[in-house]
């Protein structure tokens, strides 16, 4: 934004308000702020006489609104100090007299500065544009239609401030009732450029002046040629300007690289005793195959699991990168002092008994010690973490060794265990599983930054219940997601549903809608549930990035074709309109009563060659970007025959350099389970007994590819 | 509806319109129809002079609308024949002159009957009430808010006509923007009674006069004390009065009982040759363990699978209930004549090559033969059917023998195979699996009627792409669903999404929204996808019907608790507000840093006794109606220990006569899969790695129980 706003004018207004100890601006001040940032407001002037009022009204144009201006009259309407729809010079003159008389009758001592003569806008669609200070994301800007649409239907959308022109336009197009602004019932389309300009300017205003805790332009009236903020309401709060502590990208990477790829790990509270956490951690480190140094720390042991033990980490001869804490909470602070003195990069705090049990004081004390020594803390209250490229299982859970490119994190231990079990059951290739627990220090932002630079990681999936610094996360995610898909399961999304109806931006910003919009703005794929997050994580890395929006369904079961089409609509996928020549080409391979078009229904009784030929055609035609297969179990083409032919034809095209996403839904007797597994193991995302899951995974891949700017348009 | 409507007046209007060959009513006729059915319209009168116009206006009350009345002027506005907002006697007099002059200028030859003086309503919320003739459901009634809400957001709801008072009220409360009618921004609530009365009367009107193909009251203006239909538009179409052919419940049962529980089955086209459909059917009948008579029919064989074969069904000595056709389509008609002559109840037409390949003529011919003989047809183009209580596998697929109370039907063979595979994999107890294919004759309605009376069936799950007679289905489902849950997967639900914006009821009635509303009205549980249908079918019969809305989550993992709470909101479940005494009781069992409230978070490191005690408390307290368990895999309480303790405590309470639904989400390493299976086998609906599925099944059970009127209110 290189625009030349009059920041000094705003500062002057704020200084005056601050001088008077006010936490809100007057209407006139609000107008000055709008003027300074080029936000149109109704023309107005302060008249001190009937004659002036009439002159101003004639200059502004009828009709006008008249409002009493008096520092002693706050509730103008109650005082009879507002008259709308004054349409002639006579009405304005009489109105001036009436208002002044009413004001004097209301408060004989009131100082009357005059009567404000304001342009009365008589047409246009009401919208609301606002900005507020979100506890998670900081400055956010809001857009919605005015009136009941925003109050009752909560049809409002949010972005981080400041916004770009494209983002502002995406807000206007992103509300459910967007069609209204495009013109319905023959109305002219609203001036989207004018609206997006106001959105941008409001977002810049609160960015430049973070002490503006809330700005409400409500309503803004938009016509085919312009938009005007009719009412302006601005709140001030110095606390809204506070920026959270942040580490630089370099600082994060310096610590995280040592933590995730340590040359030496100490286990504080290592134990030889079965069932102790300090024993489980030692076993997992040793049996997991970690090849760096492992130093058990235990004041009472000389050797644990054939490793020399040390009374204190201070006694360890070499450098130590990571210290895993397997001791009760009350001993952590003292041990952390020693760990810090040793120059350890990361303290992995497995123990619970901190913030989550109400002992925030202890957690703060431990964090202060860590900061003093430059140690980063993972946890407390976690199961630990895995980093498979280093065979590192720094956890009290069971080891995991299926290497792959999926990194997963969880805020909850229970969800971490579900990640572990699912991964093992699905043989999902994993680079890392990390518990973040109470997030006293290291959070998703730090992990994203590490995984971004980590060649072993191709996708990041995160379970989270909150974000310590949502703005930092959003900015990092926006950067990372252009390179690697990020899947987020945001739990607690319905907690804020009960907020009362209100059209103030602050009240509209119910947690979840803000999360939803800003995660999308950041290119994050939001998973609707735990199982979806796990399936997306498993499937997305296997699918090549599609080159465009054209999806084709090839199905042996017409019934599956219908359900797969439903699923495409549900997941925002575009069924390609098959061009005539391609339609003819498909028809060559299918029975005369089969249906080309899309879905391509090859019918149920077909031999393997029909599946093969139609799939090969879909892969070879450059206009087709993705395939969804619907298989129907028959004697003619049994499940494993289908699976093998699909893998053969997909691999044949891969060998030619043609990579397209292929997913499959298998309907049949239990042999389809083995066939689905075989397909999955060979890069075709396949499921039995469901038409929804394969399409959901493909849809998630598309959501990422679109946000990352990797797709061409639909033909 | 015992109301005394003036049907003769409507008939007179319709007779006149019919006499003139019109397919729509004039505004005046529309008003007469409304008057006859007690639907309020604005006061109005026909003035033939200025003086009359002024007199009427003064009687009606200002402002008024003036409209030219001429049979020769259809487009009044275009002719300058409408004036609104006439607020004084002078305006009305002048307006009369203006309108008449405009009309004469527009068409000098027009016969001018006068000027309509109509009450102009100046306040109230716009709503739309309408009725249309749906191709599937026949007469349906619609309700929505007026203007952009209905046009852009499609915020409209439908019910079968006629509606009850409760149903009409449920429409008013059922739109998304319902809050608007309850009063927002300090507005008074709208007169719901007046609206529901109009809905009922419109629904009765189209029921009494089915040739009214569409009735649009748009807008209806509703205030705090009354509602008035401002514009009335009525279309006539004699075809809209056609009622589909129906069998009586007794006729259906007479046939279906013989078909589902046959004493003798003939296989037309039975074969000894491996790979032939006629061979697979024979094998499945024999190997499936069917104990009735099996008669192979084959002109060239004397014996098939050790059964005496007959050249023709005419040669079979005894009665035959069912004939399974395993011959090509072209031979079906002739064979069906013989089958009909034999007095067979049901012809199971496996062959394809009928309507689905474009050969509707052959299908119609076959149906005519069946009707002539009183034979009911299942199919054509199906895999056949299973009825496990009779060990009957009349299909070319593999046999299925896990008996249970779930009956499943599918319109598509592919989906039928998915049903079979899922059932076998999940060991789901099944009473029947039926393919309905082209539904030339037997449809979901017939099957519902049979399963209603079938003691072996406790739940019916149906995959369908369309309904031949949606009204009959809806009426049957409404009756059956009060006794047995009906789960429906309606495919093709997004096909009609592209209809253009319009506020005519007919255009608003996009297929899927009508299906959705009317299936719900019928007490049907709609499954969002194939896998959901299967999981609902499997889980719902295992769960006891809850006594009320109070759901309690007991979880070892706080993270699961949050996700389970999200899932409760998603599935319309009410988390109980735990009373103080119950909260205290829970707290006795959980650590001091655990969280009571709801979810009850017992924390992760707890022994089996903590799970046991809290679950027992939830089961024993009468105010708690359902339990959702969140398990977290730990060494202290391993998965199978958890599973067994849950089953033990649930069975202990069952033995005491206390039956409450209990579902569970298991987070952990792969041992949780075995534990989930064990729980499921013992009546606790449990899944690993998902917090969504167990809650979705419980939610489906609740949707059914609520619709069937079996629940008490939430405390």
mmCIF file of C-alpha atoms in Angstrom, chain A residues 96-283:
data_model
loop_
_atom_site.group_PDB
_atom_site.id
_atom_site.type_symbol
_atom_site.label_atom_id
_atom_site.label_comp_id
_atom_site.label_asym_id
_atom_site.label_seq_id
_atom_site.Cartn_x
_atom_site.Cartn_y
_atom_site.Cartn_z
ATOM 1 C CA UNK A 96 -33.073 23.875 12.277
ATOM 2 C CA UNK A 97 -35.411 25.799 14.563
ATOM 3 C CA UNK A 98 -37.158 22.664 15.800
ATOM 4 C CA UNK A 99 -33.961 20.848 16.638
ATOM 5 C CA UNK A 100 -32.437 23.727 18.525
ATOM 6 C CA UNK A 101 -35.671 24.256 20.442
ATOM 7 C CA UNK A 102 -35.893 20.547 21.281
ATOM 8 C CA UNK A 103 -32.299 20.515 22.469
ATOM 9 C CA UNK A 104 -32.847 23.477 24.756
ATOM 10 C CA UNK A 105 -35.986 21.921 26.133
ATOM 11 C CA UNK A 106 -34.081 18.683 26.753
ATOM 12 C CA UNK A 107 -31.188 20.391 28.523
ATOM 13 C CA UNK A 108 -31.426 24.077 29.119
ATOM 14 C CA UNK A 109 -27.746 24.275 30.074
ATOM 15 C CA UNK A 110 -26.437 22.470 26.990
ATOM 16 C CA UNK A 111 -23.823 24.270 24.955
ATOM 17 C CA UNK A 112 -25.127 24.141 21.383
ATOM 18 C CA UNK A 113 -22.413 24.305 18.728
ATOM 19 C CA UNK A 114 -24.838 24.204 15.835
ATOM 20 C CA UNK A 115 -26.665 21.743 13.595
ATOM 21 C CA UNK A 116 -24.930 19.259 11.409
ATOM 22 C CA UNK A 117 -26.348 19.179 7.868
ATOM 23 C CA UNK A 118 -25.616 15.791 6.361
ATOM 24 C CA UNK A 119 -26.230 14.275 2.950
ATOM 25 C CA UNK A 120 -28.968 11.652 3.199
ATOM 26 C CA UNK A 121 -28.206 8.676 0.993
ATOM 27 C CA UNK A 122 -31.410 7.329 -0.488
ATOM 28 C CA UNK A 123 -30.261 4.296 -2.401
ATOM 29 C CA UNK A 124 -27.721 1.524 -2.270
ATOM 30 C CA UNK A 125 -27.204 -1.821 -0.602
ATOM 31 C CA UNK A 126 -26.232 -1.808 3.069
ATOM 32 C CA UNK A 127 -22.979 -3.545 3.874
ATOM 33 C CA UNK A 128 -20.794 -3.590 6.953
ATOM 34 C CA UNK A 129 -17.028 -3.119 6.871
ATOM 35 C CA UNK A 130 -15.118 -3.260 10.095
ATOM 36 C CA UNK A 131 -11.891 -4.081 11.830
ATOM 37 C CA UNK A 132 -11.300 -5.492 15.255
ATOM 38 C CA UNK A 133 -8.487 -6.826 17.412
ATOM 39 C CA UNK A 134 -8.758 -10.586 17.718
ATOM 40 C CA UNK A 135 -7.093 -12.207 20.730
ATOM 41 C CA UNK A 136 -5.566 -14.852 18.465
ATOM 42 C CA UNK A 137 -4.938 -13.099 15.171
ATOM 43 C CA UNK A 138 -4.581 -9.429 16.136
ATOM 44 C CA UNK A 139 -5.888 -6.971 13.598
ATOM 45 C CA UNK A 140 -8.574 -8.481 11.383
ATOM 46 C CA UNK A 141 -10.934 -6.880 8.941
ATOM 47 C CA UNK A 142 -14.552 -7.940 8.409
ATOM 48 C CA UNK A 143 -17.034 -7.658 5.556
ATOM 49 C CA UNK A 144 -20.702 -8.597 5.358
ATOM 50 C CA UNK A 145 -24.080 -7.470 4.126
ATOM 51 C CA UNK A 146 -25.957 -5.214 6.491
ATOM 52 C CA UNK A 147 -29.115 -5.791 8.443
ATOM 53 C CA UNK A 148 -30.541 -9.200 9.194
ATOM 54 C CA UNK A 149 -28.142 -11.005 6.890
ATOM 55 C CA UNK A 150 -25.227 -10.243 9.120
ATOM 56 C CA UNK A 151 -27.131 -10.289 12.407
ATOM 57 C CA UNK A 152 -29.206 -13.417 11.992
ATOM 58 C CA UNK A 153 -27.357 -15.415 9.365
ATOM 59 C CA UNK A 154 -23.853 -14.314 10.422
ATOM 60 C CA UNK A 155 -22.981 -13.945 6.767
ATOM 61 C CA UNK A 156 -19.670 -12.221 7.363
ATOM 62 C CA UNK A 157 -16.090 -12.960 6.423
ATOM 63 C CA UNK A 158 -12.696 -12.053 7.906
ATOM 64 C CA UNK A 159 -9.100 -11.551 6.820
ATOM 65 C CA UNK A 160 -5.893 -10.535 8.508
ATOM 66 C CA UNK A 161 -5.247 -6.818 8.228
ATOM 67 C CA UNK A 162 -3.764 -5.361 6.125
ATOM 68 C CA UNK A 163 -5.363 -7.032 3.112
ATOM 69 C CA UNK A 164 -4.321 -7.025 -0.503
ATOM 70 C CA UNK A 165 -6.654 -5.917 -3.282
ATOM 71 C CA UNK A 166 -7.261 -9.575 -4.224
ATOM 72 C CA UNK A 167 -8.022 -10.540 -0.664
ATOM 73 C CA UNK A 168 -10.436 -7.666 -0.268
ATOM 74 C CA UNK A 169 -12.217 -8.726 -3.456
ATOM 75 C CA UNK A 170 -12.275 -12.333 -2.240
ATOM 76 C CA UNK A 171 -14.116 -11.111 0.844
ATOM 77 C CA UNK A 172 -16.803 -9.476 -1.273
ATOM 78 C CA UNK A 173 -17.176 -12.682 -3.285
ATOM 79 C CA UNK A 174 -16.795 -14.903 -0.252
ATOM 80 C CA UNK A 175 -19.990 -14.214 1.649
ATOM 81 C CA UNK A 176 -22.934 -16.538 1.098
ATOM 82 C CA UNK A 177 -25.132 -13.765 -0.242
ATOM 83 C CA UNK A 178 -22.435 -12.506 -2.637
ATOM 84 C CA UNK A 179 -24.905 -12.822 -5.490
ATOM 85 C CA UNK A 180 -26.816 -9.852 -4.120
ATOM 86 C CA UNK A 181 -23.876 -7.544 -4.811
ATOM 87 C CA UNK A 182 -23.609 -8.861 -8.358
ATOM 88 C CA UNK A 183 -27.110 -7.583 -9.051
ATOM 89 C CA UNK A 184 -30.353 -9.500 -8.585
ATOM 90 C CA UNK A 185 -33.854 -8.683 -9.832
ATOM 91 C CA UNK A 186 -32.291 -6.564 -12.560
ATOM 92 C CA UNK A 187 -30.347 -4.374 -10.146
ATOM 93 C CA UNK A 188 -27.000 -3.035 -11.286
ATOM 94 C CA UNK A 189 -23.962 -4.743 -9.779
ATOM 95 C CA UNK A 190 -22.458 -3.019 -6.764
ATOM 96 C CA UNK A 191 -19.182 -1.147 -7.124
ATOM 97 C CA UNK A 192 -16.808 -3.879 -5.939
ATOM 98 C CA UNK A 193 -13.742 -1.737 -6.529
ATOM 99 C CA UNK A 194 -15.089 0.960 -4.218
ATOM 100 C CA UNK A 195 -15.881 -1.629 -1.547
ATOM 101 C CA UNK A 196 -12.524 -3.347 -1.784
ATOM 102 C CA UNK A 197 -10.796 0.020 -1.545
ATOM 103 C CA UNK A 198 -12.634 0.792 1.687
ATOM 104 C CA UNK A 199 -11.784 -2.667 3.064
ATOM 105 C CA UNK A 200 -8.128 -2.136 2.236
ATOM 106 C CA UNK A 201 -8.048 1.346 3.727
ATOM 107 C CA UNK A 202 -9.731 0.265 6.953
ATOM 108 C CA UNK A 203 -7.272 -2.609 7.210
ATOM 109 C CA UNK A 204 -4.370 -0.210 6.633
ATOM 110 C CA UNK A 205 -5.771 2.247 9.169
ATOM 111 C CA UNK A 206 -5.803 -0.295 12.000
ATOM 112 C CA UNK A 207 -2.390 -1.546 10.948
ATOM 113 C CA UNK A 208 -0.934 1.955 11.080
ATOM 114 C CA UNK A 209 -2.737 2.769 14.332
ATOM 115 C CA UNK A 210 -2.937 -0.482 16.309
ATOM 116 C CA UNK A 211 -4.440 1.312 19.285
ATOM 117 C CA UNK A 212 -7.669 1.458 17.225
ATOM 118 C CA UNK A 213 -9.167 -1.626 18.802
ATOM 119 C CA UNK A 214 -12.327 -1.559 16.708
ATOM 120 C CA UNK A 215 -13.505 0.327 13.627
ATOM 121 C CA UNK A 216 -17.098 -0.142 12.449
ATOM 122 C CA UNK A 217 -18.398 1.305 9.231
ATOM 123 C CA UNK A 218 -22.012 0.244 9.561
ATOM 124 C CA UNK A 219 -23.724 0.676 7.313
ATOM 125 C CA UNK A 220 -21.701 1.386 4.241
ATOM 126 C CA UNK A 221 -24.078 2.128 1.369
ATOM 127 C CA UNK A 222 -22.843 0.815 -1.954
ATOM 128 C CA UNK A 223 -24.319 1.638 -5.345
ATOM 129 C CA UNK A 224 -23.247 0.861 -8.891
ATOM 130 C CA UNK A 225 -20.787 3.725 -8.708
ATOM 131 C CA UNK A 226 -19.357 4.198 -5.292
ATOM 132 C CA UNK A 227 -19.664 3.348 -1.621
ATOM 133 C CA UNK A 228 -20.110 5.615 1.380
ATOM 134 C CA UNK A 229 -19.624 4.900 5.065
ATOM 135 C CA UNK A 230 -22.790 6.309 6.611
ATOM 136 C CA UNK A 231 -21.990 5.586 10.249
ATOM 137 C CA UNK A 232 -18.512 5.391 11.723
ATOM 138 C CA UNK A 233 -17.745 4.019 15.169
ATOM 139 C CA UNK A 234 -14.153 3.802 16.390
ATOM 140 C CA UNK A 235 -12.908 2.445 19.739
ATOM 141 C CA UNK A 236 -9.450 3.013 21.193
ATOM 142 C CA UNK A 237 -7.528 0.713 23.506
ATOM 143 C CA UNK A 238 -3.770 1.055 23.998
ATOM 144 C CA UNK A 239 -3.644 -2.659 24.896
ATOM 145 C CA UNK A 240 -4.766 -3.466 21.345
ATOM 146 C CA UNK A 241 -1.383 -2.287 20.100
ATOM 147 C CA UNK A 242 0.661 -4.894 21.991
ATOM 148 C CA UNK A 243 2.655 -7.231 19.732
ATOM 149 C CA UNK A 244 3.612 -10.719 21.007
ATOM 150 C CA UNK A 245 7.241 -11.722 21.466
ATOM 151 C CA UNK A 246 8.592 -13.465 18.371
ATOM 152 C CA UNK A 247 11.740 -15.247 17.307
ATOM 153 C CA UNK A 248 13.225 -14.642 13.877
ATOM 154 C CA UNK A 249 13.117 -17.391 11.294
ATOM 155 C CA UNK A 250 16.872 -17.852 11.691
ATOM 156 C CA UNK A 251 16.635 -18.130 15.463
ATOM 157 C CA UNK A 252 13.833 -20.689 15.163
ATOM 158 C CA UNK A 253 15.747 -22.782 12.661
ATOM 159 C CA UNK A 254 18.963 -22.668 14.674
ATOM 160 C CA UNK A 255 17.185 -24.182 17.679
ATOM 161 C CA UNK A 256 14.796 -26.475 15.827
ATOM 162 C CA UNK A 257 17.530 -28.074 13.719
ATOM 163 C CA UNK A 258 19.429 -29.026 16.844
ATOM 164 C CA UNK A 259 16.229 -30.288 18.493
ATOM 165 C CA UNK A 260 14.958 -32.362 15.566
ATOM 166 C CA UNK A 261 18.392 -33.617 14.445
ATOM 167 C CA UNK A 262 20.357 -33.799 17.676
ATOM 168 C CA UNK A 263 23.870 -35.214 17.860
ATOM 169 C CA UNK A 264 23.364 -35.996 21.538
ATOM 170 C CA UNK A 265 20.334 -36.512 23.769
ATOM 171 C CA UNK A 266 20.259 -36.539 27.555
ATOM 172 C CA UNK A 267 17.429 -38.176 29.478
ATOM 173 C CA UNK A 268 16.829 -36.352 32.744
ATOM 174 C CA UNK A 269 15.438 -38.963 35.101
ATOM 175 C CA UNK A 270 16.502 -41.949 33.007
ATOM 176 C CA UNK A 271 15.626 -45.139 34.788
ATOM 177 C CA UNK A 272 16.405 -48.840 34.629
ATOM 178 C CA UNK A 273 13.072 -49.638 36.235
ATOM 179 C CA UNK A 274 10.352 -51.067 33.980
ATOM 180 C CA UNK A 275 7.168 -48.997 33.849
ATOM 181 C CA UNK A 276 8.927 -45.693 34.640
ATOM 182 C CA UNK A 277 8.657 -43.025 31.983
ATOM 183 C CA UNK A 278 12.423 -42.503 32.212
ATOM 184 C CA UNK A 279 12.844 -46.171 31.336
ATOM 185 C CA UNK A 280 10.414 -46.072 28.398
ATOM 186 C CA UNK A 281 12.152 -43.030 26.947
ATOM 187 C CA UNK A 282 15.571 -44.708 27.218
ATOM 188 C CA UNK A 283 14.287 -47.892 25.605
#
